[in-house]
Coordinates of C-alpha atoms in Angstrom, one line a residue:
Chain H
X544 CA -19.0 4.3 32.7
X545 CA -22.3 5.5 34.0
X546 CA -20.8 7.5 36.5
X547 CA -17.7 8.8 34.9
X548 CA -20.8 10.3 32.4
X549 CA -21.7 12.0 35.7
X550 CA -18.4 13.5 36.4
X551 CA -17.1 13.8 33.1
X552 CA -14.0 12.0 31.4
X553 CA -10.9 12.8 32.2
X554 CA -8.1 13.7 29.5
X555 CA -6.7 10.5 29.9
X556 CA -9.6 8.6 29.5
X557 CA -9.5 10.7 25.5
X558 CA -6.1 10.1 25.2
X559 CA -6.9 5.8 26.1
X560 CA -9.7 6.1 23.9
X561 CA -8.1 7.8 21.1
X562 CA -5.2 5.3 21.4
X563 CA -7.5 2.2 21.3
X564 CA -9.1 3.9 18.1
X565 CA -5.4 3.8 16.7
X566 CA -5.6 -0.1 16.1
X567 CA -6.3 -1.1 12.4
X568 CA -9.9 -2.1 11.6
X569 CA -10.7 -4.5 8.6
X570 CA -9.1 -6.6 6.1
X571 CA -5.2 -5.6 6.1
X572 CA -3.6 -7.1 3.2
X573 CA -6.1 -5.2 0.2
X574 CA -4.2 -4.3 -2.7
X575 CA -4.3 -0.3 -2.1
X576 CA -3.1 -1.2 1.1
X577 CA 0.1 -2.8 -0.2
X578 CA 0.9 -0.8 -2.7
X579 CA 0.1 2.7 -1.1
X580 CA 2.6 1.0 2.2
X581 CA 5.2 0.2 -0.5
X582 CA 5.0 4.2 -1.7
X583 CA 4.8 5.6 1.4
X584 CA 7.9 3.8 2.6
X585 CA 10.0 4.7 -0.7
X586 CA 8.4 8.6 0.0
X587 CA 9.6 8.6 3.6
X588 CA 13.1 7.1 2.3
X589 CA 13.2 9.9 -0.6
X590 CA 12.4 12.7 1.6
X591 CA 15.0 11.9 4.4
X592 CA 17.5 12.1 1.4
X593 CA 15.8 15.8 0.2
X594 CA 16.0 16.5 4.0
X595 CA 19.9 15.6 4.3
X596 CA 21.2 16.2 0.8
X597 CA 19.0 19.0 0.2
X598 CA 16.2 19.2 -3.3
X599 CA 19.1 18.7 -5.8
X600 CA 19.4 15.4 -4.5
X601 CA 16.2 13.7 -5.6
X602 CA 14.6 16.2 -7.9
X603 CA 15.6 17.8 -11.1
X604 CA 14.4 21.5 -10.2
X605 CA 17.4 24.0 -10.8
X606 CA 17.8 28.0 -11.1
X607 CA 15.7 27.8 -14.6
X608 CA 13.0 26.2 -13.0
X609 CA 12.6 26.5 -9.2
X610 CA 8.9 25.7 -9.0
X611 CA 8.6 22.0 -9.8
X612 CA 6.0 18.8 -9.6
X613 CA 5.8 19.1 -5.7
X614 CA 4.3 22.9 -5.6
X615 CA 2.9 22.8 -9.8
X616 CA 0.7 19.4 -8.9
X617 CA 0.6 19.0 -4.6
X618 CA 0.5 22.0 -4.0
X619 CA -1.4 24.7 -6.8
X620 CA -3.9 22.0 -8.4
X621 CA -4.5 20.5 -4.8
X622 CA -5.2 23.5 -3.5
X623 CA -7.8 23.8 -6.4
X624 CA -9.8 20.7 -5.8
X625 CA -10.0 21.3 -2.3
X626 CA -12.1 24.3 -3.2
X627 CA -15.4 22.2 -2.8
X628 CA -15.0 22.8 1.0
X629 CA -15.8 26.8 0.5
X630 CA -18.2 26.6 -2.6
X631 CA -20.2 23.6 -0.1
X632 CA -20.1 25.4 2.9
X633 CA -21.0 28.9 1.6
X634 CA -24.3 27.0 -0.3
X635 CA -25.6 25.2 3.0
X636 CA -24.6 27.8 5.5
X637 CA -25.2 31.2 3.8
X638 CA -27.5 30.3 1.6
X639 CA -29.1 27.5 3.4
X640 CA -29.7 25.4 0.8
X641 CA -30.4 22.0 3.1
X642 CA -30.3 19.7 0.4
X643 CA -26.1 19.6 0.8
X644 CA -26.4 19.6 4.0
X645 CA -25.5 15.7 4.1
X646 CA -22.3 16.0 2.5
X647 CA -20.9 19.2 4.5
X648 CA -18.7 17.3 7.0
X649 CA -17.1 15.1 4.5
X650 CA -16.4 17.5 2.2
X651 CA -14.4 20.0 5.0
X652 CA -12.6 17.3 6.1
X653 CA -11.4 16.7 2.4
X654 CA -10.9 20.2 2.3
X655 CA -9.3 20.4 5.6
X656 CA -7.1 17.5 4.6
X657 CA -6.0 18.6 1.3
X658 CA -4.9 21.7 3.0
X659 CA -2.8 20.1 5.8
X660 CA -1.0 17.3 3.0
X661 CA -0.8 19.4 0.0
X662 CA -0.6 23.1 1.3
X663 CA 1.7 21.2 4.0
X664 CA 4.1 19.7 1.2
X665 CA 4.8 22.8 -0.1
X666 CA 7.4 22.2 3.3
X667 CA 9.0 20.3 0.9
X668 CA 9.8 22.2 -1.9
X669 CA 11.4 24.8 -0.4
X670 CA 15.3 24.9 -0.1
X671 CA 15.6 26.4 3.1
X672 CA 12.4 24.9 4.8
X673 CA 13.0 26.6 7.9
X674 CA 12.3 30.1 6.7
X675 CA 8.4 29.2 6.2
X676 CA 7.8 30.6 9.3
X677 CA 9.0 33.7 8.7
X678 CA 6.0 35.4 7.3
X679 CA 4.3 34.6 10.7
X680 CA 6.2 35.5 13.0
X681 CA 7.1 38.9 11.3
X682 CA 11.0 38.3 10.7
X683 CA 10.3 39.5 7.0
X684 CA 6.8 40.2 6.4
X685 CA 7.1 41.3 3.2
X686 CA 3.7 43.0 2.6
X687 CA 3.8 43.7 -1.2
X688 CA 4.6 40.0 -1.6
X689 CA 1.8 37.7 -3.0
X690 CA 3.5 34.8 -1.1
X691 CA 2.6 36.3 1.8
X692 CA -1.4 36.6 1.8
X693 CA -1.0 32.8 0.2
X694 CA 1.0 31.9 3.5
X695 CA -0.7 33.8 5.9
X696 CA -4.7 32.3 4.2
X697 CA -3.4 28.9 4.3
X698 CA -2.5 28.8 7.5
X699 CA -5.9 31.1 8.7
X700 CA -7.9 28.7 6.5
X701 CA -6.5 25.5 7.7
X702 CA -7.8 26.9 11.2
X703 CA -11.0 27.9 9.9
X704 CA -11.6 24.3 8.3
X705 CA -10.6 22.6 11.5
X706 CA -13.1 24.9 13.4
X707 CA -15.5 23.4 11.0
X708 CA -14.9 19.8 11.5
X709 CA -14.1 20.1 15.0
X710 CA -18.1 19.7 16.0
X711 CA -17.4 16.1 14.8
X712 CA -14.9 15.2 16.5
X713 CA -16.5 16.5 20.0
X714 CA -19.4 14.4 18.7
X715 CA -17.1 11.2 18.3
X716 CA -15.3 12.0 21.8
X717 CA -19.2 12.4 23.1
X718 CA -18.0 15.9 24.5
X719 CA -21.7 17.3 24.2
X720 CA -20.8 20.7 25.8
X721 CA -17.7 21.5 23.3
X722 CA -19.9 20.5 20.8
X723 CA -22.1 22.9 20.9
X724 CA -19.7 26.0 21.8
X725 CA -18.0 24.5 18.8
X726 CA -21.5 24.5 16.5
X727 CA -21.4 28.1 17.6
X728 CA -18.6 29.0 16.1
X729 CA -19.1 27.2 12.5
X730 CA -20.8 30.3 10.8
X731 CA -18.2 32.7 11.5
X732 CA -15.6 29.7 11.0
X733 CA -17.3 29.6 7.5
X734 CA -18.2 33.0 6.4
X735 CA -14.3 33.7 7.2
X736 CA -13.0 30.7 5.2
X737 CA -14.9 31.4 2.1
X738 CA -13.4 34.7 2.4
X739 CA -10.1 33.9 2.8
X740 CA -10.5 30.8 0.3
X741 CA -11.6 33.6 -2.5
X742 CA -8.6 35.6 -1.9
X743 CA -6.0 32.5 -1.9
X744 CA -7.5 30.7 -4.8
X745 CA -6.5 33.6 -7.1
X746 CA -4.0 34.4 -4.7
X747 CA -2.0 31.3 -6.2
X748 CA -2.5 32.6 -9.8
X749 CA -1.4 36.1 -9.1
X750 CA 2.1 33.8 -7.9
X751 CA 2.3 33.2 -12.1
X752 CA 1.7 37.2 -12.3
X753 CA 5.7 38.2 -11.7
X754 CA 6.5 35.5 -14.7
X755 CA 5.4 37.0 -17.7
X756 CA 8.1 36.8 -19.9
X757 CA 8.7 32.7 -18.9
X758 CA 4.8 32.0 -19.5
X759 CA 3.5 30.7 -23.1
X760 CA 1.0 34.0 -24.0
X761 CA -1.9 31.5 -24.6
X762 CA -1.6 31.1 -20.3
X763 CA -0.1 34.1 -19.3
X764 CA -2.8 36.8 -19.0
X765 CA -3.2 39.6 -16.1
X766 CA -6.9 37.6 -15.4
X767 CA -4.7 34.6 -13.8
X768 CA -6.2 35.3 -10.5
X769 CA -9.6 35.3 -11.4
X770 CA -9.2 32.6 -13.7
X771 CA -7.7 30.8 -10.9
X772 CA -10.7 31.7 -8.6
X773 CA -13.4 30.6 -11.0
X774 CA -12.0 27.6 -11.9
X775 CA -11.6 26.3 -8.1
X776 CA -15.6 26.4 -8.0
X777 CA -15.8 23.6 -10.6
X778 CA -12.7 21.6 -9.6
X779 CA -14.0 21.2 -6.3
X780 CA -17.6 20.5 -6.9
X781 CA -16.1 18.0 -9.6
X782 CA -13.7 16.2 -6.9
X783 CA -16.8 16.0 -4.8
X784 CA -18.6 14.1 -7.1
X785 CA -15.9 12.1 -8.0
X786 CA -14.7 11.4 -3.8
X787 CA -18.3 11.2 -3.1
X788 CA -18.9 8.3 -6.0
X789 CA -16.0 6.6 -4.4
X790 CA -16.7 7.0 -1.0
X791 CA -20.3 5.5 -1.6
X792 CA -18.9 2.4 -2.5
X793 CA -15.9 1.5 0.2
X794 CA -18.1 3.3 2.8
X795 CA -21.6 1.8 1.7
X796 CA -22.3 0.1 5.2
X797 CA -21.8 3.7 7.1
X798 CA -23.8 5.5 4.5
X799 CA -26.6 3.0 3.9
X800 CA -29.3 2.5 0.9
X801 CA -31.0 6.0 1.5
X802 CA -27.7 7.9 1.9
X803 CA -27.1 6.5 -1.5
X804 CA -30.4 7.8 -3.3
X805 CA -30.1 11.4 -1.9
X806 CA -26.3 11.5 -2.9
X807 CA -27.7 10.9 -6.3
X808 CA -30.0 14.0 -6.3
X809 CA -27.3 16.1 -4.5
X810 CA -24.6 15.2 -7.4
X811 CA -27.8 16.4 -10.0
X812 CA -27.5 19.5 -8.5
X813 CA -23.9 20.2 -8.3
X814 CA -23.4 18.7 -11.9
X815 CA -25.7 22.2 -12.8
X816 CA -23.9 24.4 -10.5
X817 CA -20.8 23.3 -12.3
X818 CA -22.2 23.7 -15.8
X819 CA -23.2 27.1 -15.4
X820 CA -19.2 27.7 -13.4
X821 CA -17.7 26.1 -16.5
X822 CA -19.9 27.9 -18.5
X823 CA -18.7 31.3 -17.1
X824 CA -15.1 30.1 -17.0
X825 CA -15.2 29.3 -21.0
X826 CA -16.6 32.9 -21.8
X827 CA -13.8 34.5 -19.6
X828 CA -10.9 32.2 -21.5
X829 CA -12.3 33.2 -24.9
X830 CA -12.8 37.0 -23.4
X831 CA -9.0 37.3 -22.6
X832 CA -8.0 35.5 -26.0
X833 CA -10.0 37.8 -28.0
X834 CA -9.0 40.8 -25.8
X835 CA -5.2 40.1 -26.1
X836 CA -5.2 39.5 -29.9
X837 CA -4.4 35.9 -29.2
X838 CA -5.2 34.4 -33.0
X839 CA -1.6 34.7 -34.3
X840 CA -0.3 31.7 -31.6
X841 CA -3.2 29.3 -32.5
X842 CA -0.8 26.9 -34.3
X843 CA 1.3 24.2 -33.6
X844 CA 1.9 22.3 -31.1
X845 CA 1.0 25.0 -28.8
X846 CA -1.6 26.3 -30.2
X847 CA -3.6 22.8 -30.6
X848 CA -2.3 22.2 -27.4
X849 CA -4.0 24.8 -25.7
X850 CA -7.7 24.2 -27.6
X851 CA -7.5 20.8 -26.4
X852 CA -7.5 22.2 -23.0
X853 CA -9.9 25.0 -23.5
X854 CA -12.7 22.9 -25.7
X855 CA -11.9 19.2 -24.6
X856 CA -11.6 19.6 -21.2
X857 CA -13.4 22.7 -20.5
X858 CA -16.2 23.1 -22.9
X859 CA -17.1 19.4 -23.6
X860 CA -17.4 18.4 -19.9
X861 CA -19.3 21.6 -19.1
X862 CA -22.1 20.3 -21.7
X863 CA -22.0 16.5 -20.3
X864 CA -22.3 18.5 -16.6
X865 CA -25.4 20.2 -18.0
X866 CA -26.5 16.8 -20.3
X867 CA -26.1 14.6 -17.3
X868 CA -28.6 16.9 -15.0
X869 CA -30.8 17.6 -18.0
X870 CA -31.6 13.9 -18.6
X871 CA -30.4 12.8 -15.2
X872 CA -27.8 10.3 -16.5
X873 CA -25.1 10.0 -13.3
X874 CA -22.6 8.0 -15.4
X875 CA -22.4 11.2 -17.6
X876 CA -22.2 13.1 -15.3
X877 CA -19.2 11.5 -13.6
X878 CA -17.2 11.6 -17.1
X879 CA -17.7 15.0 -17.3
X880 CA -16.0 15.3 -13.4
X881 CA -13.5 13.1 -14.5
X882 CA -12.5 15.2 -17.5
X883 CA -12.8 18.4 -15.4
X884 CA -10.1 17.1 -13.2
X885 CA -8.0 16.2 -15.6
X886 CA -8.8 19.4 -17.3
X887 CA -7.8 21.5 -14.2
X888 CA -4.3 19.3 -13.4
X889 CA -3.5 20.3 -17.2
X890 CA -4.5 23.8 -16.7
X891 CA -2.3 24.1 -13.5
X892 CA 0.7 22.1 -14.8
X893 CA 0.2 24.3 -17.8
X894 CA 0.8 27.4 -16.2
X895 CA 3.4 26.2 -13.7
X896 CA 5.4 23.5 -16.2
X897 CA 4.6 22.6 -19.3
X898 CA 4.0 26.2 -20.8
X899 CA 6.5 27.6 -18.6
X900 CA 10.0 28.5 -19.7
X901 CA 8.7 27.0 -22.6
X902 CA 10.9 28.5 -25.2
X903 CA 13.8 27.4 -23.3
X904 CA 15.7 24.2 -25.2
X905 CA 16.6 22.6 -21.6
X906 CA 13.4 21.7 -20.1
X907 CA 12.6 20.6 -16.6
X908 CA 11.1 16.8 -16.1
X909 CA 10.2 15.8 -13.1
X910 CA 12.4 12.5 -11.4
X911 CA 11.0 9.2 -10.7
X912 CA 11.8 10.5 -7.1
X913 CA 9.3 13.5 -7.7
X914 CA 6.4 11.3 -8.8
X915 CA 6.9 9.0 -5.8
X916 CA 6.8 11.8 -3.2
X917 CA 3.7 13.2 -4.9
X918 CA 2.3 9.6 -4.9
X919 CA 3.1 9.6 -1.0
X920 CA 1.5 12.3 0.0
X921 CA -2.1 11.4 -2.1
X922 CA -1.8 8.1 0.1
X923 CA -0.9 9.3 3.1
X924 CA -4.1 11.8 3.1
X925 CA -6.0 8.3 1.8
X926 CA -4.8 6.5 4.8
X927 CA -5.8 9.7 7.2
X928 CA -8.8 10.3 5.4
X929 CA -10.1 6.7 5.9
X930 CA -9.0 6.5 9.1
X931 CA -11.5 9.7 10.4
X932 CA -14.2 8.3 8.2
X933 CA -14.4 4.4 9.7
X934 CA -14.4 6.5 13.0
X935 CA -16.1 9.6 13.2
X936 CA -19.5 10.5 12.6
X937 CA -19.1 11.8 8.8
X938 CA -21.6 10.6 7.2
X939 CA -24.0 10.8 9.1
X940 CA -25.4 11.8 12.4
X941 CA -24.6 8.6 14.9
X942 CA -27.6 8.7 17.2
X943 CA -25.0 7.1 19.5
X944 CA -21.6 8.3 20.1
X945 CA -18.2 6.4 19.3
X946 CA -17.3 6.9 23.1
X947 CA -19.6 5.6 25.3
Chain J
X1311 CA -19.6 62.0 -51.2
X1312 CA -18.3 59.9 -47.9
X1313 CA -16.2 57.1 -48.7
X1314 CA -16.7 53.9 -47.0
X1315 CA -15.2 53.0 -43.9
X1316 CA -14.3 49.4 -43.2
X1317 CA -14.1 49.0 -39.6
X1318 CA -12.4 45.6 -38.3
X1319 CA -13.9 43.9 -35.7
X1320 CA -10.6 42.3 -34.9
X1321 CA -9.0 45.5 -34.3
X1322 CA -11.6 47.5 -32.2
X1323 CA -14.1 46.2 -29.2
X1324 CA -16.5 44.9 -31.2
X1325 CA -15.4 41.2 -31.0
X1326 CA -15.7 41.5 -27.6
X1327 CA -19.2 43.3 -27.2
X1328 CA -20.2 40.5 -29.5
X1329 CA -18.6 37.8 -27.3
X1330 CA -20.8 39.1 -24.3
X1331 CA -24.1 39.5 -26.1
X1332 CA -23.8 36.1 -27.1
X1333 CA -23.0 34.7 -23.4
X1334 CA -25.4 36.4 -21.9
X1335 CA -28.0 34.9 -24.5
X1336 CA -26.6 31.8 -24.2
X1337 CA -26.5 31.7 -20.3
X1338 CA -30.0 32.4 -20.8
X1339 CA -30.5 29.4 -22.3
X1340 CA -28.3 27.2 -20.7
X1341 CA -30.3 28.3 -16.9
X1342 CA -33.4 27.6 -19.4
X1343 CA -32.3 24.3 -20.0
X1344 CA -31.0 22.8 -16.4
X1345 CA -34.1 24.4 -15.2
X1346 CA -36.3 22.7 -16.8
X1347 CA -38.4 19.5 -16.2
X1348 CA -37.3 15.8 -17.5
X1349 CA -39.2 15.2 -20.3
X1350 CA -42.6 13.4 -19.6
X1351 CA -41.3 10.2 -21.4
X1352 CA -37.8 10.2 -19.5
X1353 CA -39.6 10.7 -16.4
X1354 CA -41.6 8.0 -16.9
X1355 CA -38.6 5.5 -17.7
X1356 CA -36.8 6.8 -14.7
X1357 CA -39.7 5.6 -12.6

């Protein structure tokens, strides 16, 4: 192998490496691995049906509600916790705070994952699948159309994130030499994600813009996009918290006892970050209540409804966030993340579901078959996910590379 | 003599000046608070 180093591999030998890599490492038969197998299969099975019979087939989306669990859940609230990749990225490499710096490459890869499953089921969802390339290739731009900045920055910000990761996998593939080009090319890969993640985020709330009259008025506002934006800091520092608290205990042997310890201190720091965020986000909701004389539609079910959202799942996690780090107390502070994720599916599902079309008697509810297809595509990012991390230097910097 | 002039805070801005005085106050405190030190006596149990 010595003196292959001297020549160099060859693409084959990558291609035999990456193949041998392919074989399953570990104890087989766990229980996530059974039941996230059994999912997947149903999915696949389910979405060769959508495929042939088209999305009437499996799901009970219709003319009344076009926009169902697939793009309300995958899609919009996925998009949302993947937001840790830009808020992450833009705090180690623009402002160079160091102290992240640890839990950069794990955290693109979750972005860059949640883009390619989530962004990439919205494939799914779409009646006439075919035409989603027609934004790109300029058959009907349609410039005016917010659809097309979100389909133009997903794609754009997929590239950028796998720009970002791609020093690790030259790392794992010990290609010193496209490593470092590729280290050259992180800061602008970053500086023009962030950008584009700031535009898309709201991007996907000004989508809810065109749907004022289907909108409850306690969600609908003209600050969607902004709200949108500001929340996506929070839910992604909060799904980094709560990956990273996972992560630390099926990866322990990878991360070892002082990876451990310093994710403790990082987590201290985002938990404040996300107070403050929160904090910011509360002020706007109440702003725009106040603003668009609100008050009359606090009753019922709507009305307590919508303060569960806004106080139980906004306000009280952002005080447990800022508690947590106060008195650093990590099991409070992973409630709070909890309850902020819940807090931000609720928001979403709000906005695209549950308060939509929600004066209308026949209401959408997702199939059996809508939940298993969102199940599948969680797992099969899982399964990808796990599969990079048991073999790529994530979390931390090998001193020796994977391919000798 | 000028009558009195009720003037509803509902109806006019001033709910919402009065929301932002009291977040920027507040956000005062709040970077206050996260900035500050643990306590001498939680320190010490930490340690």
């Amino acid at each position: 192998m010595h003196d292959e180093n001297k020549k160099g591999r060859s693409f084959a030998d990558i291609i035999r490496f990456i193949l041998q890599e392919m074989k399953p490492r570990g104890k087989f038969l766990t229980p996530f691995n059974v039941i996230s197998i059994v999912v997947i299969i149903a999915g696949v099975i389910i979405l060769t049906v959508r495929f042939i019979y088209g999305l009437g087939s499996v799901s009970n989306l219709n003319q009344e509600y076009p926009w169902g669990l697939w793009k309300g859940f995958n899609v919009i609230t996925g998009v949302a916790f993947a937001g840790g990749a830009y808020v992450l990225t833009f705090v180690v490499y623009v402002m160079g705070v160091e102290k992240y710096h640890s839990i950069v490459r794990v955290t693109v890869l979750n972005g860059l994952l949640a883009y390619i499953f989530y962004a990439g089921a919205l494939i799914l969802d779409l009646g006439r699948p075919w035409n989603i390339i027609n934004p790109i290739i300029g058959n009907d731009f349609g410039y005016n159309s917010v659809l097309f900045l979100v389909a133009w920055h997903f794609m754009l910000y997929m590239i950028a994130e796998f720009i970002e990761f791609s020093p690790v996998a030259a790392e794992w593939l010990n290609l010193e030499k496209a490593k470092k080009v590729l280290q050259m090319l992180t800061l602008g890969a970053v500086i023009f994600g962030i950008t584009l993640s700031s535009l898309h985020q709201s991007g996907l709330g000004a989508l809810f813009l065109m749907a004022k009259s289907k909108i409850h008025p306690l969600w609908y506002t003209e600050f969607i996009p902004l709200l949108f934006l500001v929340s996506s800091i929070f839910a992604g520092i909060s799904m980094v918290i709560f990956e990273g608290t996972i992560s630390h205990r099926v990866f322990r042997e990878q991360i070892g006892p002082d990876g451990k310890s310093s994710f403790d201190q990082i987590v201290f720091g985002l938990a404040k970050g996300a107070a403050i965020a929160m904090f910011v986000y509360y002020f706007f909701k109440l702003l725009v209540f106040i603003h668009e004389h609100h008050w009359q539609h606090i009753h019922g079910f709507w009305g307590f409804w919508y303060l569960f959202e806004i106080i139980g799942l906004v306000l009280v996690p952002c005080f447990l966030f800022a508690y947590g780090a106060r008195h650093r107390i990590i099991g409070v502070i992973r409630i709070a993340a909890i309850l902020t994720l819940i807090g931000i599916i609720v928001n979403r599902l709000n906005i695209s579901m549950i308060a939509y079309n929600w004066n209308v008697v026949d209401r959408y509810y997702p199939s059996w078959m809508e939940y298993v297809v969102s199940f599948t595509v969680i797992f099969a990012e899982i399964w990808v996910f796990r599969w990079i991390v048991t073999r790529m230097p994530v979390y931390e910097k090998h001193t020796k590379p994977a391919m000798a | 003599m000028e009558s009195y002039t009720y003037v509803n805070i509902f109806e006019t801005k001033g709910l919402e000046y009065l929301l932002l005085i009291c977040f920027l106050v507040l956000f005062i405190f709040l970077v206050r608070y996260l900035a500050s030190p643990l306590p001498a006596k939680e320190q010490a149990g930490k340690e």
